[in-house]
Amino acid sequence: MRLATIRDAEGTRLGVEAGGRLVDLARAAGVHRTPLHDQPSPPELHDMLALIRGWDDAERRVRDLVHQAPNEARLDLDAVEIVAPIPRPTKNIFCLGRNYAEHATESLRAAGQPVQLPPYPNVFTKAVTSINGPYANIPHDANVTHELDWEAELAVIIGHGGYQIIREEALSHVFGYTVLNDVTARDLQHIAGLQWFQGKSLNGCCPTGPWIVTADEIPDPQHLRVRCWVNGTQKQDDTTANMLFDVATIIATLSRVLTLEPGDIIATGTPAGVGFARTPPEFLQPGDVVETEVENIGRMRNHVVATE
């Protein structure tokens, strides 16, 4: 199932892609808000976190709504705005640094450091206020950064939470997968000390979406192509098979020290081809268009826009 959070004049709610169109779950259930119909929608029909938390009970109803949806509940994709699947996560986004060998190598060389692959997952976080939509503008604030960079990634959405999850059971805790662009201010990230959190957490610098594809449709997340284009020129192209630490290992590593909860987002790292490691370095500028894609999930398209 391909789930989206959608928004229009009637408010924010959930949609499911079906046959190239969107089934508006609230309309399909007959509880969408209109001037003549103001019955509140159940949380699982308009809030992705509520749906994920209640998925065991809600899945059958959602599938029935999609199958039985009347024509008025089936919308063209451009009839509503598709926003970030989880517009406001309850925690920072967990992120993996240097999780592809070629990217680790290019990053270390560009930083003038010895090339040594990480023996253990490098974890950092992005602030929840960095979340942005799959087609929204990426803000470029020249008062903050002149080195804004792209990073296409597969992101994991936790379904069943847990503490000290063993690797062999980790994928059963996944609700689904989405696309994420870990947009990074390299000049902030590379300030003396460990400044990854600041460099990664600029407002609007974490586009996600357009869909959450449920885990049953992606039984093996280690065979997905990850790509990025800037202004139509391909910058990144690799497969999740080349991760140093796979999705199951990442989940086991994180849950070894903390409880993962439904709706937690884990960005699994980016392949080689980022801007700061190129010769000469390349950075995003106002007017640029960044497209990020993960196979079998979808493609995001974001314009970079100068802030006033």
Short mmCIF file of N, CA, C and O in Angstrom, two decimals, residues 94-213:
data_model
loop_
_atom_site.label_atom_id
_atom_site.label_comp_id
_atom_site.label_asym_id
_atom_site.label_seq_id
_atom_site.Cartn_x
_atom_site.Cartn_y
_atom_site.Cartn_z
N PHE A 94 16.32 9.90 13.15
CA PHE A 94 17.59 9.20 13.31
C PHE A 94 18.26 9.08 11.94
O PHE A 94 17.60 8.76 10.95
N CYS A 95 19.58 9.30 11.89
CA CYS A 95 20.29 9.29 10.61
C CYS A 95 21.58 8.49 10.73
O CYS A 95 22.24 8.52 11.78
N LEU A 96 21.95 7.84 9.64
CA LEU A 96 23.21 7.11 9.57
C LEU A 96 24.20 7.91 8.73
O LEU A 96 23.89 8.32 7.61
N GLY A 97 25.39 8.12 9.28
CA GLY A 97 26.43 8.82 8.55
C GLY A 97 27.41 7.85 7.92
O GLY A 97 27.79 6.85 8.53
N ARG A 98 27.81 8.15 6.69
CA ARG A 98 28.85 7.37 5.99
C ARG A 98 28.52 5.88 6.00
O ARG A 98 29.33 5.05 6.39
N ASN A 99 27.31 5.55 5.54
CA ASN A 99 26.85 4.17 5.56
C ASN A 99 27.02 3.46 4.21
O ASN A 99 26.54 2.34 4.06
N TYR A 100 27.64 4.12 3.25
CA TYR A 100 28.02 3.49 1.98
C TYR A 100 29.53 3.66 1.85
O TYR A 100 30.07 4.76 2.09
N ALA A 101 30.23 2.61 1.45
CA ALA A 101 31.70 2.66 1.42
C ALA A 101 32.21 3.78 0.53
O ALA A 101 33.12 4.53 0.92
N GLU A 102 31.65 3.94 -0.67
CA GLU A 102 32.14 4.97 -1.58
C GLU A 102 31.88 6.37 -1.03
O GLU A 102 32.70 7.27 -1.20
N HIS A 103 30.73 6.55 -0.39
CA HIS A 103 30.44 7.87 0.19
C HIS A 103 31.36 8.14 1.38
O HIS A 103 31.85 9.27 1.54
N ALA A 104 31.60 7.14 2.22
CA ALA A 104 32.53 7.32 3.33
C ALA A 104 33.90 7.71 2.81
O ALA A 104 34.55 8.63 3.34
N THR A 105 34.33 7.06 1.74
CA THR A 105 35.64 7.34 1.17
C THR A 105 35.71 8.76 0.61
O THR A 105 36.66 9.51 0.88
N GLU A 106 34.69 9.16 -0.18
CA GLU A 106 34.73 10.50 -0.77
C GLU A 106 34.65 11.58 0.30
O GLU A 106 35.31 12.62 0.20
N SER A 107 33.88 11.33 1.35
CA SER A 107 33.73 12.33 2.41
C SER A 107 35.02 12.52 3.19
O SER A 107 35.44 13.65 3.48
N LEU A 108 35.65 11.41 3.54
CA LEU A 108 36.89 11.50 4.30
C LEU A 108 38.00 12.14 3.49
O LEU A 108 38.77 12.97 4.00
N ARG A 109 38.10 11.79 2.22
CA ARG A 109 39.12 12.40 1.37
C ARG A 109 38.89 13.90 1.22
O ARG A 109 39.83 14.69 1.30
N ALA A 110 37.61 14.28 1.02
CA ALA A 110 37.30 15.71 0.85
C ALA A 110 37.61 16.49 2.12
O ALA A 110 37.95 17.68 2.07
N ALA A 111 37.50 15.83 3.27
CA ALA A 111 37.79 16.49 4.55
C ALA A 111 39.26 16.39 4.93
O ALA A 111 39.66 16.87 5.99
N GLY A 112 40.06 15.74 4.06
CA GLY A 112 41.48 15.60 4.34
C GLY A 112 41.80 14.64 5.47
O GLY A 112 42.83 14.76 6.13
N GLN A 113 40.90 13.66 5.68
CA GLN A 113 41.09 12.70 6.76
C GLN A 113 41.47 11.33 6.19
O GLN A 113 41.17 11.03 5.04
N PRO A 114 42.13 10.49 6.98
CA PRO A 114 42.45 9.14 6.52
C PRO A 114 41.19 8.36 6.18
O PRO A 114 40.16 8.51 6.85
N VAL A 115 41.26 7.57 5.12
CA VAL A 115 40.10 6.78 4.71
C VAL A 115 40.05 5.52 5.56
O VAL A 115 40.89 4.63 5.44
N GLN A 116 39.08 5.48 6.44
CA GLN A 116 38.88 4.32 7.30
C GLN A 116 37.37 4.13 7.46
O GLN A 116 36.68 5.01 7.99
N LEU A 117 36.86 3.01 6.98
CA LEU A 117 35.42 2.77 7.04
C LEU A 117 34.97 2.59 8.48
O LEU A 117 35.69 1.99 9.30
N PRO A 118 33.80 3.09 8.82
CA PRO A 118 33.33 2.99 10.21
C PRO A 118 33.10 1.55 10.62
O PRO A 118 32.43 0.79 9.89
N PRO A 119 33.62 1.14 11.76
CA PRO A 119 33.41 -0.24 12.23
C PRO A 119 32.06 -0.43 12.91
O PRO A 119 31.67 -1.57 13.20
N TYR A 120 31.35 0.67 13.16
CA TYR A 120 30.10 0.65 13.90
C TYR A 120 29.23 1.77 13.33
O TYR A 120 29.76 2.79 12.91
N PRO A 121 27.91 1.60 13.27
CA PRO A 121 27.07 2.64 12.67
C PRO A 121 27.27 4.02 13.33
O PRO A 121 27.25 4.15 14.55
N ASN A 122 27.45 5.04 12.48
CA ASN A 122 27.53 6.43 12.95
C ASN A 122 26.13 7.02 12.96
O ASN A 122 25.51 7.15 11.91
N VAL A 123 25.65 7.38 14.12
CA VAL A 123 24.27 7.86 14.26
C VAL A 123 24.26 9.32 14.68
O VAL A 123 24.99 9.72 15.59
N PHE A 124 23.44 10.11 14.01
CA PHE A 124 23.17 11.48 14.43
C PHE A 124 21.68 11.72 14.23
O PHE A 124 20.95 10.82 13.80
N THR A 125 21.19 12.91 14.54
CA THR A 125 19.77 13.20 14.33
C THR A 125 19.58 14.54 13.63
O THR A 125 20.47 15.40 13.62
N LYS A 126 18.41 14.69 13.04
CA LYS A 126 17.95 15.95 12.46
C LYS A 126 16.74 16.41 13.26
O LYS A 126 15.88 15.60 13.63
N ALA A 127 16.63 17.70 13.50
CA ALA A 127 15.51 18.24 14.25
C ALA A 127 14.19 18.03 13.50
O ALA A 127 14.15 18.03 12.27
N VAL A 128 13.11 17.87 14.25
CA VAL A 128 11.81 17.65 13.62
C VAL A 128 11.39 18.83 12.75
O VAL A 128 10.64 18.68 11.79
N THR A 129 11.89 20.03 13.07
CA THR A 129 11.54 21.22 12.29
C THR A 129 12.24 21.25 10.93
O THR A 129 11.96 22.14 10.12
N SER A 130 13.10 20.28 10.67
CA SER A 130 13.71 20.19 9.34
C SER A 130 12.80 19.49 8.34
O SER A 130 13.02 19.58 7.13
N ILE A 131 11.76 18.80 8.81
CA ILE A 131 10.87 18.05 7.93
C ILE A 131 10.22 18.98 6.90
O ILE A 131 9.79 20.10 7.21
N ASN A 132 10.15 18.51 5.67
CA ASN A 132 9.56 19.27 4.58
C ASN A 132 8.86 18.29 3.65
O ASN A 132 9.06 17.08 3.73
N GLY A 133 8.04 18.83 2.75
CA GLY A 133 7.26 17.99 1.86
C GLY A 133 8.04 17.55 0.63
O GLY A 133 9.09 18.11 0.30
N PRO A 134 7.51 16.57 -0.10
CA PRO A 134 8.22 16.01 -1.25
C PRO A 134 8.29 16.94 -2.45
O PRO A 134 9.12 16.73 -3.34
N TYR A 135 7.43 17.96 -2.47
CA TYR A 135 7.43 18.92 -3.58
C TYR A 135 7.55 20.36 -3.08
O TYR A 135 7.37 21.30 -3.85
N ALA A 136 7.85 20.51 -1.80
CA ALA A 136 7.95 21.84 -1.20
C ALA A 136 9.29 22.49 -1.53
O ALA A 136 10.24 21.83 -1.95
N ASN A 137 9.36 23.78 -1.34
CA ASN A 137 10.61 24.52 -1.56
C ASN A 137 11.59 24.25 -0.43
O ASN A 137 11.22 24.20 0.75
N ILE A 138 12.86 24.07 -0.79
CA ILE A 138 13.94 23.98 0.19
C ILE A 138 14.47 25.39 0.43
O ILE A 138 14.94 26.03 -0.51
N PRO A 139 14.38 25.92 1.65
CA PRO A 139 14.85 27.29 1.89
C PRO A 139 16.36 27.38 1.86
O PRO A 139 17.07 26.51 2.36
N HIS A 140 16.85 28.45 1.23
CA HIS A 140 18.30 28.72 1.16
C HIS A 140 18.53 30.07 1.81
O HIS A 140 18.22 31.13 1.24
N ASP A 141 19.08 30.04 3.01
CA ASP A 141 19.31 31.27 3.77
C ASP A 141 20.80 31.60 3.71
O ASP A 141 21.62 30.97 4.39
N ALA A 142 21.15 32.58 2.89
CA ALA A 142 22.56 32.95 2.71
C ALA A 142 23.17 33.53 3.98
O ALA A 142 24.40 33.62 4.08
N ASN A 143 22.34 33.93 4.94
CA ASN A 143 22.87 34.39 6.21
C ASN A 143 23.31 33.24 7.11
O ASN A 143 23.97 33.46 8.13
N VAL A 144 22.94 32.03 6.74
CA VAL A 144 23.26 30.86 7.55
C VAL A 144 24.28 29.96 6.86
O VAL A 144 25.21 29.46 7.48
N THR A 145 24.11 29.74 5.55
CA THR A 145 24.98 28.80 4.85
C THR A 145 25.20 29.21 3.39
O THR A 145 24.32 29.81 2.76
N HIS A 146 26.38 28.87 2.87
CA HIS A 146 26.68 29.01 1.44
C HIS A 146 27.02 27.66 0.84
O HIS A 146 27.44 27.58 -0.32
N GLU A 147 26.85 26.59 1.64
CA GLU A 147 27.27 25.27 1.17
C GLU A 147 26.18 24.24 1.44
O GLU A 147 26.36 23.26 2.17
N LEU A 148 25.03 24.44 0.80
CA LEU A 148 23.90 23.53 0.96
C LEU A 148 24.07 22.35 0.00
O LEU A 148 24.28 22.54 -1.19
N ASP A 149 23.95 21.14 0.52
CA ASP A 149 24.28 19.93 -0.24
C ASP A 149 23.09 18.96 -0.21
O ASP A 149 22.22 19.04 0.65
N TRP A 150 23.10 18.03 -1.16
CA TRP A 150 22.03 17.04 -1.30
C TRP A 150 22.49 15.67 -0.78
O TRP A 150 23.66 15.34 -0.81
N GLU A 151 21.52 14.86 -0.32
CA GLU A 151 21.81 13.48 0.08
C GLU A 151 20.54 12.65 -0.06
O GLU A 151 19.66 12.69 0.80
N ALA A 152 20.43 11.89 -1.15
CA ALA A 152 19.27 11.01 -1.35
C ALA A 152 19.39 9.78 -0.46
O ALA A 152 20.45 9.18 -0.37
N GLU A 153 18.28 9.40 0.19
CA GLU A 153 18.34 8.28 1.12
C GLU A 153 17.02 7.50 1.16
O GLU A 153 15.94 8.05 0.92
N LEU A 154 17.15 6.23 1.50
CA LEU A 154 16.01 5.41 1.91
C LEU A 154 15.74 5.68 3.38
O LEU A 154 16.67 5.65 4.19
N ALA A 155 14.48 5.93 3.71
CA ALA A 155 14.11 6.12 5.12
C ALA A 155 13.16 5.01 5.56
O ALA A 155 12.30 4.55 4.79
N VAL A 156 13.33 4.59 6.79
CA VAL A 156 12.54 3.52 7.40
C VAL A 156 11.56 4.14 8.39
O VAL A 156 11.92 5.03 9.17
N ILE A 157 10.31 3.67 8.36
CA ILE A 157 9.30 4.11 9.32
C ILE A 157 9.00 2.94 10.25
O ILE A 157 8.57 1.87 9.79
N ILE A 158 9.21 3.14 11.54
CA ILE A 158 8.97 2.08 12.51
C ILE A 158 7.46 1.90 12.71
O ILE A 158 6.70 2.87 12.82
N GLY A 159 7.04 0.63 12.77
CA GLY A 159 5.64 0.30 13.05
C GLY A 159 5.49 -0.16 14.48
O GLY A 159 5.12 0.60 15.37
N HIS A 160 5.84 -1.41 14.73
CA HIS A 160 5.84 -1.91 16.11
C HIS A 160 7.15 -1.48 16.78
O HIS A 160 8.23 -1.80 16.30
N GLY A 161 7.02 -0.75 17.86
CA GLY A 161 8.21 -0.30 18.57
C GLY A 161 8.85 -1.43 19.35
O GLY A 161 8.39 -2.57 19.33
N GLY A 162 9.94 -1.10 20.01
CA GLY A 162 10.58 -2.12 20.81
C GLY A 162 11.92 -1.68 21.35
O GLY A 162 12.52 -0.71 20.89
N TYR A 163 12.37 -2.41 22.34
CA TYR A 163 13.67 -2.17 22.99
C TYR A 163 14.51 -3.42 22.85
O TYR A 163 14.02 -4.54 23.06
N GLN A 164 15.76 -3.24 22.46
CA GLN A 164 16.69 -4.34 22.28
C GLN A 164 16.12 -5.40 21.33
O GLN A 164 16.08 -6.59 21.61
N ILE A 165 15.71 -4.90 20.18
CA ILE A 165 15.19 -5.77 19.11
C ILE A 165 16.37 -6.53 18.50
O ILE A 165 17.39 -5.94 18.17
N ILE A 166 16.23 -7.83 18.37
CA ILE A 166 17.32 -8.59 17.75
C ILE A 166 17.27 -8.44 16.24
O ILE A 166 16.21 -8.21 15.65
N ARG A 167 18.43 -8.52 15.62
CA ARG A 167 18.54 -8.27 14.19
C ARG A 167 17.62 -9.17 13.37
O ARG A 167 17.00 -8.72 12.40
N GLU A 168 17.50 -10.43 13.79
CA GLU A 168 16.70 -11.39 13.03
C GLU A 168 15.22 -11.04 13.02
O GLU A 168 14.48 -11.51 12.15
N GLU A 169 14.77 -10.23 13.95
CA GLU A 169 13.36 -9.84 14.02
C GLU A 169 13.13 -8.38 13.66
O GLU A 169 12.00 -7.90 13.68
N ALA A 170 14.20 -7.68 13.30
CA ALA A 170 14.11 -6.23 13.13
C ALA A 170 13.13 -5.81 12.03
O ALA A 170 12.37 -4.85 12.21
N LEU A 171 13.13 -6.47 10.89
CA LEU A 171 12.28 -6.03 9.78
C LEU A 171 10.80 -6.19 10.10
O LEU A 171 9.96 -5.51 9.50
N SER A 172 10.46 -7.05 11.05
CA SER A 172 9.05 -7.18 11.44
C SER A 172 8.56 -5.95 12.21
O SER A 172 7.36 -5.81 12.44
N HIS A 173 9.48 -5.08 12.61
CA HIS A 173 9.13 -3.85 13.32
C HIS A 173 8.97 -2.66 12.36
O HIS A 173 8.71 -1.55 12.80
N VAL A 174 9.15 -2.89 11.07
CA VAL A 174 9.06 -1.82 10.08
C VAL A 174 7.63 -1.67 9.58
O VAL A 174 7.01 -2.65 9.15
N PHE A 175 7.11 -0.45 9.64
CA PHE A 175 5.80 -0.17 9.05
C PHE A 175 5.91 0.03 7.55
O PHE A 175 5.12 -0.48 6.77
N GLY A 176 6.92 0.80 7.13
CA GLY A 176 7.09 1.06 5.71
C GLY A 176 8.33 1.87 5.44
O GLY A 176 9.18 2.08 6.32
N TYR A 177 8.44 2.32 4.19
CA TYR A 177 9.63 3.01 3.71
C TYR A 177 9.23 4.25 2.92
O TYR A 177 8.18 4.28 2.28
N THR A 178 10.10 5.25 2.94
CA THR A 178 9.87 6.46 2.17
C THR A 178 11.20 7.00 1.65
O THR A 178 12.27 6.46 1.94
N VAL A 179 11.13 8.07 0.87
CA VAL A 179 12.31 8.74 0.34
C VAL A 179 12.63 9.93 1.25
O VAL A 179 11.71 10.60 1.74
N LEU A 180 13.91 10.19 1.45
CA LEU A 180 14.33 11.31 2.30
C LEU A 180 15.56 11.97 1.67
O LEU A 180 16.44 11.28 1.16
N ASN A 181 15.58 13.29 1.70
CA ASN A 181 16.75 14.05 1.25
C ASN A 181 17.35 14.74 2.48
O ASN A 181 16.77 15.67 3.03
N ASP A 182 18.51 14.24 2.89
CA ASP A 182 19.19 14.77 4.08
C ASP A 182 20.00 16.01 3.67
O ASP A 182 21.23 16.00 3.66
N VAL A 183 19.29 17.08 3.34
CA VAL A 183 19.94 18.32 2.91
C VAL A 183 20.82 18.84 4.05
O VAL A 183 20.40 18.92 5.20
N THR A 184 22.07 19.20 3.70
CA THR A 184 23.08 19.48 4.71
C THR A 184 23.83 20.77 4.42
O THR A 184 24.25 21.00 3.28
N ALA A 185 24.02 21.59 5.43
CA ALA A 185 24.86 22.78 5.32
C ALA A 185 26.28 22.37 5.68
O ALA A 185 26.63 22.23 6.86
N ARG A 186 27.12 22.16 4.66
CA ARG A 186 28.47 21.62 4.91
C ARG A 186 29.34 22.59 5.70
O ARG A 186 30.17 22.16 6.51
N ASP A 187 29.17 23.90 5.46
CA ASP A 187 30.01 24.84 6.19
C ASP A 187 29.68 24.83 7.68
O ASP A 187 30.57 25.04 8.52
N LEU A 188 28.44 24.55 8.04
CA LEU A 188 28.10 24.39 9.46
C LEU A 188 28.56 23.04 9.98
O LEU A 188 29.11 22.94 11.09
N GLN A 189 28.35 22.00 9.19
CA GLN A 189 28.74 20.66 9.61
C GLN A 189 30.23 20.56 9.90
O GLN A 189 30.65 19.83 10.79
N HIS A 190 31.03 21.32 9.14
CA HIS A 190 32.48 21.19 9.25
C HIS A 190 33.14 22.25 10.12
O HIS A 190 34.36 22.39 10.13
N ILE A 191 32.33 23.01 10.87
CA ILE A 191 32.91 23.88 11.89
C ILE A 191 33.67 23.00 12.89
O ILE A 191 33.27 21.87 13.16
N ALA A 192 34.75 23.51 13.43
CA ALA A 192 35.58 22.73 14.36
C ALA A 192 34.72 22.09 15.44
O ALA A 192 33.82 22.71 16.01
N GLY A 193 35.02 20.84 15.74
CA GLY A 193 34.23 20.08 16.69
C GLY A 193 33.28 19.16 15.94
O GLY A 193 33.47 18.87 14.76
N LEU A 194 32.27 18.67 16.62
CA LEU A 194 31.27 17.80 16.01
C LEU A 194 29.98 18.59 15.85
O LEU A 194 29.19 18.70 16.79
N GLN A 195 29.76 19.14 14.66
CA GLN A 195 28.64 20.04 14.42
C GLN A 195 27.60 19.44 13.47
O GLN A 195 26.87 20.17 12.81
N TRP A 196 27.54 18.12 13.41
CA TRP A 196 26.62 17.50 12.47
C TRP A 196 25.17 17.90 12.73
O TRP A 196 24.40 18.11 11.80
N PHE A 197 24.78 17.98 14.00
CA PHE A 197 23.38 18.30 14.31
C PHE A 197 22.99 19.66 13.73
O PHE A 197 21.94 19.79 13.11
N GLN A 198 23.83 20.68 13.90
CA GLN A 198 23.51 21.99 13.35
C GLN A 198 23.51 21.96 11.83
O GLN A 198 22.63 22.53 11.18
N GLY A 199 24.52 21.32 11.24
CA GLY A 199 24.60 21.28 9.79
C GLY A 199 23.48 20.52 9.13
O GLY A 199 23.18 20.74 7.95
N LYS A 200 22.83 19.64 9.87
CA LYS A 200 21.78 18.79 9.32
C LYS A 200 20.36 19.28 9.64
O LYS A 200 19.40 18.76 9.08
N SER A 201 20.23 20.24 10.54
CA SER A 201 18.91 20.53 11.12
C SER A 201 18.29 21.85 10.67
O SER A 201 17.37 22.35 11.32
N LEU A 202 18.77 22.43 9.57
CA LEU A 202 18.17 23.68 9.10
C LEU A 202 16.69 23.48 8.79
O LEU A 202 16.27 22.41 8.30
N ASN A 203 15.89 24.50 9.07
CA ASN A 203 14.47 24.42 8.79
C ASN A 203 14.21 24.04 7.33
O ASN A 203 14.82 24.59 6.41
N GLY A 204 13.33 23.09 7.13
CA GLY A 204 12.92 22.71 5.78
C GLY A 204 13.92 21.89 5.02
O GLY A 204 13.75 21.65 3.82
N CYS A 205 14.98 21.42 5.68
CA CYS A 205 16.05 20.70 4.99
C CYS A 205 15.98 19.20 5.20
O CYS A 205 17.00 18.51 5.29
N CYS A 206 14.75 18.68 5.25
CA CYS A 206 14.56 17.23 5.28
C CYS A 206 13.28 16.88 4.52
O CYS A 206 12.29 16.43 5.10
N PRO A 207 13.27 17.07 3.19
CA PRO A 207 12.11 16.62 2.41
C PRO A 207 11.91 15.11 2.56
O PRO A 207 12.88 14.34 2.55
N THR A 208 10.65 14.70 2.71
CA THR A 208 10.31 13.28 2.80
C THR A 208 9.06 13.00 1.98
O THR A 208 8.22 13.88 1.80
N GLY A 209 8.95 11.78 1.50
CA GLY A 209 7.76 11.39 0.77
C GLY A 209 8.09 10.82 -0.61
O GLY A 209 9.19 10.35 -0.82
N PRO A 210 7.20 10.93 -1.59
CA PRO A 210 5.82 11.37 -1.40
C PRO A 210 4.93 10.35 -0.71
O PRO A 210 3.86 10.67 -0.21
N TRP A 211 5.40 9.09 -0.69
CA TRP A 211 4.61 8.01 -0.13
C TRP A 211 5.35 7.32 1.01
O TRP A 211 6.57 7.32 1.05
N ILE A 212 4.58 6.70 1.89
CA ILE A 212 5.10 5.60 2.69
C ILE A 212 4.59 4.33 2.03
O ILE A 212 3.37 4.13 1.91
N VAL A 213 5.50 3.51 1.58
CA VAL A 213 5.14 2.21 1.00
C VAL A 213 5.24 1.18 2.11
O VAL A 213 6.30 1.02 2.73
#
